[in-house]
PDB file of C-alpha atoms and ligand atoms in Angstrom:
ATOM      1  CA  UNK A   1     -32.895 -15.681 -11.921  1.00  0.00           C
ATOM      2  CA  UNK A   2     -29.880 -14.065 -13.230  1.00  0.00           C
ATOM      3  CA  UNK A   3     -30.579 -13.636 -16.578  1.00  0.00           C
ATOM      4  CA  UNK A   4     -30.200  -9.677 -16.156  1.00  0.00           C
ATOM      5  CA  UNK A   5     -26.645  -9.420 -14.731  1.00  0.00           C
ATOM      6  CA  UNK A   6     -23.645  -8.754 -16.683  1.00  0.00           C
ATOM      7  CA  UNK A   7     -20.616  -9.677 -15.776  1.00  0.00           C
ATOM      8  CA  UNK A   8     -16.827  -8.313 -16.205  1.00  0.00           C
ATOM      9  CA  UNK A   9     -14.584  -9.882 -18.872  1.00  0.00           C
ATOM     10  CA  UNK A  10     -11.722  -9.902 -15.906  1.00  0.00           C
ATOM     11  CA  UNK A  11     -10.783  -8.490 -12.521  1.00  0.00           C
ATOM     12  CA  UNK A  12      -8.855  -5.564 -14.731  1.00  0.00           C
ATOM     13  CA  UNK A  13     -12.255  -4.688 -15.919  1.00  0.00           C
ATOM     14  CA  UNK A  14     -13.970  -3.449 -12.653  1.00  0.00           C
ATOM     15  CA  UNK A  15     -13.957   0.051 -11.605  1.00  0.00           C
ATOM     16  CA  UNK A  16     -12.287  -1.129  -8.117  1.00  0.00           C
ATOM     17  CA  UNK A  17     -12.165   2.507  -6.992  1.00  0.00           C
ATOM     18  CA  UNK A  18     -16.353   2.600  -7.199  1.00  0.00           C
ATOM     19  CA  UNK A  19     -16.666  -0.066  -4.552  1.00  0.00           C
ATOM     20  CA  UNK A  20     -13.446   1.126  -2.415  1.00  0.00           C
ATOM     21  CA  UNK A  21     -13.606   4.605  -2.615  1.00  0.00           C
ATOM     22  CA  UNK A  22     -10.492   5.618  -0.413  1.00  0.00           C
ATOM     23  CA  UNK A  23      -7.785   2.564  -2.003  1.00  0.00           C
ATOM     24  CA  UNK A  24      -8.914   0.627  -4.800  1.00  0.00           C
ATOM     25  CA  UNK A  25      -7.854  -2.989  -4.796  1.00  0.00           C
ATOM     26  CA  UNK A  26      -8.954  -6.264  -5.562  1.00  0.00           C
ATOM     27  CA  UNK A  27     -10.419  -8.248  -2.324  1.00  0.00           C
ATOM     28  CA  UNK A  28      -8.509  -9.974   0.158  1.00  0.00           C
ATOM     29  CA  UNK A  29     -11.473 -11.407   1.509  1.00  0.00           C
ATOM     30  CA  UNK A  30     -14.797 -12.964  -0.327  1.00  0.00           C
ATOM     31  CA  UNK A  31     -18.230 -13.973   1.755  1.00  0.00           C
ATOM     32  CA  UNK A  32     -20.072 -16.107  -1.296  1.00  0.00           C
ATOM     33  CA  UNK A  33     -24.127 -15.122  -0.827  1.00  0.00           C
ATOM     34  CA  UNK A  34     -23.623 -12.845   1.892  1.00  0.00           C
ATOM     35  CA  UNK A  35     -26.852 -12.391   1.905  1.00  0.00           C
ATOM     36  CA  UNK A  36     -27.838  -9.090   5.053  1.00  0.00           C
ATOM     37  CA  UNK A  37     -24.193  -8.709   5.131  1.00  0.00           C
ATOM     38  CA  UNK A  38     -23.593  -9.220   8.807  1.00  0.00           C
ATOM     39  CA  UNK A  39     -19.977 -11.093   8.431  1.00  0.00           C
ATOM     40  CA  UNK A  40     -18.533  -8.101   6.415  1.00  0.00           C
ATOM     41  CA  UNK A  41     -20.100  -5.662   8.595  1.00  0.00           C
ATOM     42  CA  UNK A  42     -18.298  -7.342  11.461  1.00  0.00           C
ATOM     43  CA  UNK A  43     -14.966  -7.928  10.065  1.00  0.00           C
ATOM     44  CA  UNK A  44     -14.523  -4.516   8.539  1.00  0.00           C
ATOM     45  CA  UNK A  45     -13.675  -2.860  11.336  1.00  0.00           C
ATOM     46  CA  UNK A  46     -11.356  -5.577  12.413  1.00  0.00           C
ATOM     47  CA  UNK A  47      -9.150  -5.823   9.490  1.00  0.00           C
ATOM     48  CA  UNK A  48      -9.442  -1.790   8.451  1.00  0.00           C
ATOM     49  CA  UNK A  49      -6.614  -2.510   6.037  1.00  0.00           C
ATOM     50  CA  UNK A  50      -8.618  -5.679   4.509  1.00  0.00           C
ATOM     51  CA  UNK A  51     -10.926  -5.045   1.499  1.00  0.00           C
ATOM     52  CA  UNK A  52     -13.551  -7.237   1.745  1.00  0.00           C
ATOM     53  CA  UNK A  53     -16.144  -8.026  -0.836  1.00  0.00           C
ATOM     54  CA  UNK A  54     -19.754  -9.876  -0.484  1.00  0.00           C
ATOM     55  CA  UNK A  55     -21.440 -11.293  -3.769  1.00  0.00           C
ATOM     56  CA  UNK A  56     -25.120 -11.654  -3.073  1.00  0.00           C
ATOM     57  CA  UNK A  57     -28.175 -12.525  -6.182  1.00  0.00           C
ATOM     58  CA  UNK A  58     -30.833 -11.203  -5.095  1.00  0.00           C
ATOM     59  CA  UNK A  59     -31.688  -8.022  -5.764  1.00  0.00           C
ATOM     60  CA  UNK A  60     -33.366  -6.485  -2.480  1.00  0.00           C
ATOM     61  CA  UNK A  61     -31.028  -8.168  -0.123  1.00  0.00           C
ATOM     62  CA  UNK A  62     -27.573  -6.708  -2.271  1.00  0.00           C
ATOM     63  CA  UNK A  63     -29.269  -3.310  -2.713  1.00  0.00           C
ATOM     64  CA  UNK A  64     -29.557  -3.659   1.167  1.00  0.00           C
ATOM     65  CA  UNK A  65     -26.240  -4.300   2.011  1.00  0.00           C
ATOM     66  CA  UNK A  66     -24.743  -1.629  -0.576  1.00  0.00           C
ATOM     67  CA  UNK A  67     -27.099   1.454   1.532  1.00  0.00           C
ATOM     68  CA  UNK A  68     -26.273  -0.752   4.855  1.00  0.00           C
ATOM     69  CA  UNK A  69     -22.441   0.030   4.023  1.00  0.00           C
ATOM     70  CA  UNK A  70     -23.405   3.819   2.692  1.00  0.00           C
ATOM     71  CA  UNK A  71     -24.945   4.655   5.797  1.00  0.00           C
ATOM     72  CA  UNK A  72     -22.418   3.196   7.999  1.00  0.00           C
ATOM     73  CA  UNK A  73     -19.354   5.292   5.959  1.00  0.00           C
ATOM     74  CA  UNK A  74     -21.548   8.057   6.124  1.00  0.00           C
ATOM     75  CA  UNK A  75     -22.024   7.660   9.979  1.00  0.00           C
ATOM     76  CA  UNK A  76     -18.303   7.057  10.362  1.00  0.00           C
ATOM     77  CA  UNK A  77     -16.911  10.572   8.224  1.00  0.00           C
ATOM     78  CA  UNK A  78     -19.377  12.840  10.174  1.00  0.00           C
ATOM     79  CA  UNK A  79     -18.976  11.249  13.840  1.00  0.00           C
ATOM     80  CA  UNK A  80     -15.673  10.585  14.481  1.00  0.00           C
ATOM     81  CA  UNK A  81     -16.705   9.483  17.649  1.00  0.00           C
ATOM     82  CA  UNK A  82     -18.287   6.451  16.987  1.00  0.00           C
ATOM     83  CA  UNK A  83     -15.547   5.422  14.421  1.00  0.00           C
ATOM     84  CA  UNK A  84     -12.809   6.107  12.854  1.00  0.00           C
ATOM     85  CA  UNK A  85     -13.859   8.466   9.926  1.00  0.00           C
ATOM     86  CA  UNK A  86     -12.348   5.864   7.255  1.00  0.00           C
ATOM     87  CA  UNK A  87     -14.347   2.974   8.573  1.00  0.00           C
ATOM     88  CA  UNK A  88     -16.192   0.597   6.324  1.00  0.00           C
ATOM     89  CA  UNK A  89     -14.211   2.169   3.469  1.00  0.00           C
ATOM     90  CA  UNK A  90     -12.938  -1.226   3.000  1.00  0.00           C
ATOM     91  CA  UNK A  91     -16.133  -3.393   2.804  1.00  0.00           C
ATOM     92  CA  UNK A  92     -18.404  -3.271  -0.702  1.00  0.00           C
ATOM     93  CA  UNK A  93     -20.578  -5.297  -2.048  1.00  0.00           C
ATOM     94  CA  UNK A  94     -21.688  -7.164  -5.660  1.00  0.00           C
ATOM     95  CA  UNK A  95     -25.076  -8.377  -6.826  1.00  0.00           C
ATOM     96  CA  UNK A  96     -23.581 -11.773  -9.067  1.00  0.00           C
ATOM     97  CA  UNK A  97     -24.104 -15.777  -9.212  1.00  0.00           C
ATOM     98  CA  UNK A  98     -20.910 -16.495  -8.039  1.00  0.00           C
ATOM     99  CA  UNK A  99     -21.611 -19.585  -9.208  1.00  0.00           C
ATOM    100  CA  UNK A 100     -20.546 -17.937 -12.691  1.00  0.00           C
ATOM    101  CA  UNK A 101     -17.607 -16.199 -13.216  1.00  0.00           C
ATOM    102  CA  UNK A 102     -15.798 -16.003  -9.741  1.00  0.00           C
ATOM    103  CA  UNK A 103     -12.259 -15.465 -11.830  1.00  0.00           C
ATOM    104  CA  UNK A 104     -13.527 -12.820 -13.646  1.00  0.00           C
ATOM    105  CA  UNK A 105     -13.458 -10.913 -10.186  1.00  0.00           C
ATOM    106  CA  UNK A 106     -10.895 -12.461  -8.310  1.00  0.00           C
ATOM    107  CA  UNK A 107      -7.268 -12.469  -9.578  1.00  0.00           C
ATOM    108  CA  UNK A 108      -5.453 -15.621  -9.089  1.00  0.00           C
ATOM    109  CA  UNK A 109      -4.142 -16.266  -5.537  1.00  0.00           C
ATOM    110  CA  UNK A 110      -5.771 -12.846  -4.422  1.00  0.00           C
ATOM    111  CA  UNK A 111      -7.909 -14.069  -1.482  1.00  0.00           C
ATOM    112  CA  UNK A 112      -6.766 -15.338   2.077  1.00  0.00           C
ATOM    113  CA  UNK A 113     -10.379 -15.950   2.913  1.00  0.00           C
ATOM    114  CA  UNK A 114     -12.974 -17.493   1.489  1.00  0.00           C
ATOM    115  CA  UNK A 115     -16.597 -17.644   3.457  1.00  0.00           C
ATOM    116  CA  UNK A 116     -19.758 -19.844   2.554  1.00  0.00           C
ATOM    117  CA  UNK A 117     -21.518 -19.355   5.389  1.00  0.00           C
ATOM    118  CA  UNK A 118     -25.282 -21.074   5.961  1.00  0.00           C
ATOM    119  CA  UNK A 119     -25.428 -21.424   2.159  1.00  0.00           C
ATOM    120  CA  UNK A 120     -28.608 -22.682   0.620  1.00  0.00           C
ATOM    121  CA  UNK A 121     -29.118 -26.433   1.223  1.00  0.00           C
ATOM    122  CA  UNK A 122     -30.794 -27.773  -1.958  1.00  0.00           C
ATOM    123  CA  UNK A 123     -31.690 -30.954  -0.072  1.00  0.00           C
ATOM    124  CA  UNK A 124     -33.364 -32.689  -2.904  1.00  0.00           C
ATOM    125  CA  UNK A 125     -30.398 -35.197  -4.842  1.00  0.00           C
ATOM    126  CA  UNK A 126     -31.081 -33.814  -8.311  1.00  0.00           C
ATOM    127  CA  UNK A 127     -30.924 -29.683  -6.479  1.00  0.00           C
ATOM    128  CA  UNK A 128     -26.901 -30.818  -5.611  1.00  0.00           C
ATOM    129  CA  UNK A 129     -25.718 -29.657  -8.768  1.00  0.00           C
ATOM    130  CA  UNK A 130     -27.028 -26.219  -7.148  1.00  0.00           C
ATOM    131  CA  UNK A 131     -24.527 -26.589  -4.140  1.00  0.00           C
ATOM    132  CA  UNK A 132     -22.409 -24.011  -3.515  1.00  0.00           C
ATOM    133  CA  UNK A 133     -19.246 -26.751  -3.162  1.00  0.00           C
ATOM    134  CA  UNK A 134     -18.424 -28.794  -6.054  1.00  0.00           C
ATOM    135  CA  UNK A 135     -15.259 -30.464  -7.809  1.00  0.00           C
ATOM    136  CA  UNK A 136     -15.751 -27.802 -10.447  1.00  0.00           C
ATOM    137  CA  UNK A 137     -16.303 -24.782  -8.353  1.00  0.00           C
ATOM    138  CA  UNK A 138     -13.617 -25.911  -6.279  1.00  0.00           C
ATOM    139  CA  UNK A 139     -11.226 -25.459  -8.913  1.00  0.00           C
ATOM    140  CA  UNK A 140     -11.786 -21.995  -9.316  1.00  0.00           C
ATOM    141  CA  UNK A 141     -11.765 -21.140  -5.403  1.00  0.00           C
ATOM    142  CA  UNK A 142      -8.487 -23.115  -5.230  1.00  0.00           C
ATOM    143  CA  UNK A 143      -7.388 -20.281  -8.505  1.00  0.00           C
ATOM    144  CA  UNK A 144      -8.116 -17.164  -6.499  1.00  0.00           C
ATOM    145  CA  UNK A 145      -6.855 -18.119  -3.308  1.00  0.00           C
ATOM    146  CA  UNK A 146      -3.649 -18.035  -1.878  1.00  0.00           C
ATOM    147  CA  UNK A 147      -1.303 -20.626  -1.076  1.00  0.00           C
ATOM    148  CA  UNK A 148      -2.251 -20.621   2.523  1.00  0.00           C
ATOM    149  CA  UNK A 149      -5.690 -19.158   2.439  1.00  0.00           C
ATOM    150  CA  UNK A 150      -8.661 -20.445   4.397  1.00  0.00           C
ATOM    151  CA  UNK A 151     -12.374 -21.906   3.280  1.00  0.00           C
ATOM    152  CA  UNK A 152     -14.675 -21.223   5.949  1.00  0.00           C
ATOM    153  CA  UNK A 153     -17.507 -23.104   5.349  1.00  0.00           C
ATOM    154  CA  UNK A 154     -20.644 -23.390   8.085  1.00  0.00           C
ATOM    155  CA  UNK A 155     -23.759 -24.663   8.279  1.00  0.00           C
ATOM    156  CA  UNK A 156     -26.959 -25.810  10.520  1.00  0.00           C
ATOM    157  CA  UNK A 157     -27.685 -28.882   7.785  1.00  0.00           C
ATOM    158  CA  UNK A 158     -25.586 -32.059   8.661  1.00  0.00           C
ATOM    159  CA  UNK A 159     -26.188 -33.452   5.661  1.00  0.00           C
ATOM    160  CA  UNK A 160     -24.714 -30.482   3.794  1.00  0.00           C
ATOM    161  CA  UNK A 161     -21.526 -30.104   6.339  1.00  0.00           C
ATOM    162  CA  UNK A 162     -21.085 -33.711   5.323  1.00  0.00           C
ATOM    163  CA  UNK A 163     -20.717 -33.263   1.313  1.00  0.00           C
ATOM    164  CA  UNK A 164     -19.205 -29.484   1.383  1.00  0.00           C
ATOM    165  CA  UNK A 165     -16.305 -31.070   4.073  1.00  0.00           C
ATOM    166  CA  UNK A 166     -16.338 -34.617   1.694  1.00  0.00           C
ATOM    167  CA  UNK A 167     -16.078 -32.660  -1.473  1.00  0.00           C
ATOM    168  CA  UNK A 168     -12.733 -30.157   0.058  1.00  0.00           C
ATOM    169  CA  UNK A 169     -11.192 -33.297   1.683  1.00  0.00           C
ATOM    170  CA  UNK A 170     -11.401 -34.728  -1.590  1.00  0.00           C
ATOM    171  CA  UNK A 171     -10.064 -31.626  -3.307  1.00  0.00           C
ATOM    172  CA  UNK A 172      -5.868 -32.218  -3.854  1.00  0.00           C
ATOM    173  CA  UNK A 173      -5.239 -28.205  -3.230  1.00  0.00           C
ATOM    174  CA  UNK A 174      -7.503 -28.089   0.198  1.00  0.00           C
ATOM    175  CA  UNK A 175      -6.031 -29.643   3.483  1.00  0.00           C
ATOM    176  CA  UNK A 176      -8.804 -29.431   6.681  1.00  0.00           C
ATOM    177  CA  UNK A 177      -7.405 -26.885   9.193  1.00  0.00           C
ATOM    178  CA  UNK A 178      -8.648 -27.144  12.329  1.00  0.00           C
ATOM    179  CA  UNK A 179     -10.566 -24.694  14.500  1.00  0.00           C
ATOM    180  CA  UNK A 180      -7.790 -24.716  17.393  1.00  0.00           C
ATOM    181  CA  UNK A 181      -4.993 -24.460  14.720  1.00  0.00           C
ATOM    182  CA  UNK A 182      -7.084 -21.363  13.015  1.00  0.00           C
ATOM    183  CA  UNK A 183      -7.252 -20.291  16.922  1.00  0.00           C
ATOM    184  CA  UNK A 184      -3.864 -20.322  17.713  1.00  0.00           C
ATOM    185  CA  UNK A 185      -2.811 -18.607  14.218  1.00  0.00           C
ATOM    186  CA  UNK A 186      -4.642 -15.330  15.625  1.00  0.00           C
ATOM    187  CA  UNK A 187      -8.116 -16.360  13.251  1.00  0.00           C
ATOM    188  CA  UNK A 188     -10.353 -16.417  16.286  1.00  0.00           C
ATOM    189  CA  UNK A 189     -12.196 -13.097  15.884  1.00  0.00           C
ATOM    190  CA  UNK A 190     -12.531 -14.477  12.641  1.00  0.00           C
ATOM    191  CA  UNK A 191     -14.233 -17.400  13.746  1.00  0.00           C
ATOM    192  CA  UNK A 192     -16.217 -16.141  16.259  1.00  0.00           C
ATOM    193  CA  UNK A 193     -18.042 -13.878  13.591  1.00  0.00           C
ATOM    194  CA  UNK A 194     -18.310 -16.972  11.248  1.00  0.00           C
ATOM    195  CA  UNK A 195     -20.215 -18.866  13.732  1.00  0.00           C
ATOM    196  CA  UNK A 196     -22.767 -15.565  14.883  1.00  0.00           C
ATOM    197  CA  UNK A 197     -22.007 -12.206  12.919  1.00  0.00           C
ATOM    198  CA  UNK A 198     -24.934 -13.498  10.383  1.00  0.00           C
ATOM    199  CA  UNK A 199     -28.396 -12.624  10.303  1.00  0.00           C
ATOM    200  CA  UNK A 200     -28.914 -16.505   9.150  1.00  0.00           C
ATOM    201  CA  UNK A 201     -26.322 -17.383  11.982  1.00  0.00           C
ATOM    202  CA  UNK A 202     -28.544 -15.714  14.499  1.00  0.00           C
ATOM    203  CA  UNK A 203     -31.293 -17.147  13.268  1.00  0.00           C
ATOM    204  CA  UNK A 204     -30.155 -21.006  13.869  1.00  0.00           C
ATOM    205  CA  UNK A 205     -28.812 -19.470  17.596  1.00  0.00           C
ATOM    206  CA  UNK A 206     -32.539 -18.288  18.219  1.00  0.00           C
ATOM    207  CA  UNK A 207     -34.007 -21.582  17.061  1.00  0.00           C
ATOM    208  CA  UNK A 208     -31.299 -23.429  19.425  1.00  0.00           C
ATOM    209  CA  UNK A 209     -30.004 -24.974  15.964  1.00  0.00           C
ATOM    210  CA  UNK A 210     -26.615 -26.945  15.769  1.00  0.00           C
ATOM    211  CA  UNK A 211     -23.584 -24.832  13.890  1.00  0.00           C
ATOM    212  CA  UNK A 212     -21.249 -27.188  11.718  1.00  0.00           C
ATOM    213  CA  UNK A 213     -18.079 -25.858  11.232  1.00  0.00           C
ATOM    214  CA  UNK A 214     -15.259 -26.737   8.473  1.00  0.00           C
ATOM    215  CA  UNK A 215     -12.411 -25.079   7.475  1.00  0.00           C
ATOM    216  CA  UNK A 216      -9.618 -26.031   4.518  1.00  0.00           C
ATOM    217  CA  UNK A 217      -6.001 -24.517   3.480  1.00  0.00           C
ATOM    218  CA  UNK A 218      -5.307 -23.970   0.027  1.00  0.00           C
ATOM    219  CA  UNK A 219      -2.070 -25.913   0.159  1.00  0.00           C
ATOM    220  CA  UNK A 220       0.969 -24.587  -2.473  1.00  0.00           C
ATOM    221  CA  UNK A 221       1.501 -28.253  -4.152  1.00  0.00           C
ATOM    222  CA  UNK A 222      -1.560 -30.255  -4.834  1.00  0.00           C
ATOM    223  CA  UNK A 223      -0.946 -33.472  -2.513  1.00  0.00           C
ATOM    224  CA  UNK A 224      -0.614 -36.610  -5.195  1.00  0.00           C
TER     225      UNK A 224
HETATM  226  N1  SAM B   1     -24.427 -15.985   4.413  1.00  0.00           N
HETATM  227  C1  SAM B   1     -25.636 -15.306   4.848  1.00  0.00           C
HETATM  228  C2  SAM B   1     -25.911 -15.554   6.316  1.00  0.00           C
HETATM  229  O1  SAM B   1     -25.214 -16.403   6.889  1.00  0.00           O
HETATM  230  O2  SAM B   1     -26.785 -14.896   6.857  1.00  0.00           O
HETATM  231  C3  SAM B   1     -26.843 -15.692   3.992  1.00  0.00           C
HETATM  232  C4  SAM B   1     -27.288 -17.125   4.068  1.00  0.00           C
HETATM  233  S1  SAM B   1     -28.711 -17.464   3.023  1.00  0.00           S
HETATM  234  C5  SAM B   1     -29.314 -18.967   3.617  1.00  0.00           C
HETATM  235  C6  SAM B   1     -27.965 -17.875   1.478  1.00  0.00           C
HETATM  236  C7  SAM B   1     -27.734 -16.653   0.598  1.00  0.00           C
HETATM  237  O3  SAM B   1     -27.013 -17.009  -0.572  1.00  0.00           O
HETATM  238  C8  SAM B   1     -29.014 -15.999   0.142  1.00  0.00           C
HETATM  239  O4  SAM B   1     -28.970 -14.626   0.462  1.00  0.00           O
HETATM  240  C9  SAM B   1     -29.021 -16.237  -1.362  1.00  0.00           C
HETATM  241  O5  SAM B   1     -29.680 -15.225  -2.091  1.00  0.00           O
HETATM  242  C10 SAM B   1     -27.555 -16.297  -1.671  1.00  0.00           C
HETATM  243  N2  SAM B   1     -27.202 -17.054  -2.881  1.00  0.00           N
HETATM  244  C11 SAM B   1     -27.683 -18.257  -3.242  1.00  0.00           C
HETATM  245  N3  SAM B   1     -27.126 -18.662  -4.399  1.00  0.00           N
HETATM  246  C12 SAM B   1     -26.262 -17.679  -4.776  1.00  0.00           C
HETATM  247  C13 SAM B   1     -25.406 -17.516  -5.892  1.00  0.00           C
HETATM  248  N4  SAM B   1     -25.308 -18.439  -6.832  1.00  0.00           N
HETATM  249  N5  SAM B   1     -24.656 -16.390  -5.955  1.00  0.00           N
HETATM  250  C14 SAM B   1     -24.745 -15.441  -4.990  1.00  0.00           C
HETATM  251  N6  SAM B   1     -25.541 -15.549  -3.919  1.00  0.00           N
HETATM  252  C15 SAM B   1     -26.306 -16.650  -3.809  1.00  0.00           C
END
């Protein structure tokens, strides 16, 4: 439940500087229920000049990631050795619904990347209002991205690769870009963390799972 969290009127109204201590900044890049944090924790160091942002509701798990990313800045700054000592100064972390609200964090046309990766299924047909991807929602990721920023989206569910790839297709701002294209555009290292940075992405590896992948472009003109 989410009854307890309070949420800022706008982007203007969060202390930016408390969750990137060394350059405040909105995000570039936004993992939606990043739940142990594993994406982030990859990309940071791959994109130093990136701030990155996970949203994650529960409690425990964002509490997690928030010392996860304390120890690893603390690591960096007294062992130069074994990073860079401004490393992970980039990556932070919310507890929110971002099912609520997502503009009142994200500017519009802030983001170049988007993540929803292994969200929650909610098989049952009256749990899809609970999806992650709707026509609604989509609005408001279509708002804070960029003209030209990427949706990754992945999952083990068919079913739910089927309606969150359906519902973007559908979606006049989203075009589907495909993996080679994302590829050949330099997004690999991106890609290869989307499909096994995750501790939920691991998990479907272990278990020999199948990984769906789909990815979408915010276009600049909605196609008519
Ligand atoms: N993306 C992570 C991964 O690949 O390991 C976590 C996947 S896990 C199946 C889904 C996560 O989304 C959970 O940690 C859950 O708490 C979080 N979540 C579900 N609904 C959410 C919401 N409305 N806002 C923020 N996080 C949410």
């Amino acid at each position: 439940s989410d009854h307890a969290l309070s949420y800022p009127l706008s982007p203007d109204a969060i202390d930016w500087a408390a969750l990137y201590p060394t350059s405040p900044s909105t995000p570039e890049f936004a993992d939606v229920g990043c739940g142990f944090g594993g994406l982030l924790i990859a990309l940071a160091p791959l994109f130093p000049d990136t701030p990155m942002l996970g949203m994650e509701i529960r409690v425990q798990v964002s509490q997690y990631v928030q010392d996860r990313i304390a120890a690893l800045r603390a690591t960096a700054a007294a062992n130069p050795q074994s990073a860079p000592p401004g490393a992970y100064q980039n990556v932070s972390i919310v507890r929110a619904n971002s099912m609520k609200f997502m503009p009142n964090y994200f500017p519009k046309h802030s983001l170049s990347a988007l993540f929803f990766l292994f969200p929650d299924p909610h098989f049952k047909a009256r749990k899809h209002k609970a999806r992650i991807i709707s026509p609604t929602l989509l609005a408001e990721y279509a708002y804070i991205l960029k003209p030209g920023g990427i949706v990754y989206t992945i999952t083990d569910v068919r079913d739910l690769h089927e309606w969150m790839k359906a519902h973007l297709e559908a979606f006049p701002l989203f075009e589907p870009a495909s993996e080679e294209d994302l590829r050949a555009e330099g997004k690999g290292p991106i890609l290869d963390a989307v499909y096994s940075s995750t501790e939920e992405g691991k998990k479907v590896e272990r278990n020999q799972g199948d990984k769906w992948l789909a990815c979408f472009r915010r276009i600049e003109v909605a196609r008519i």
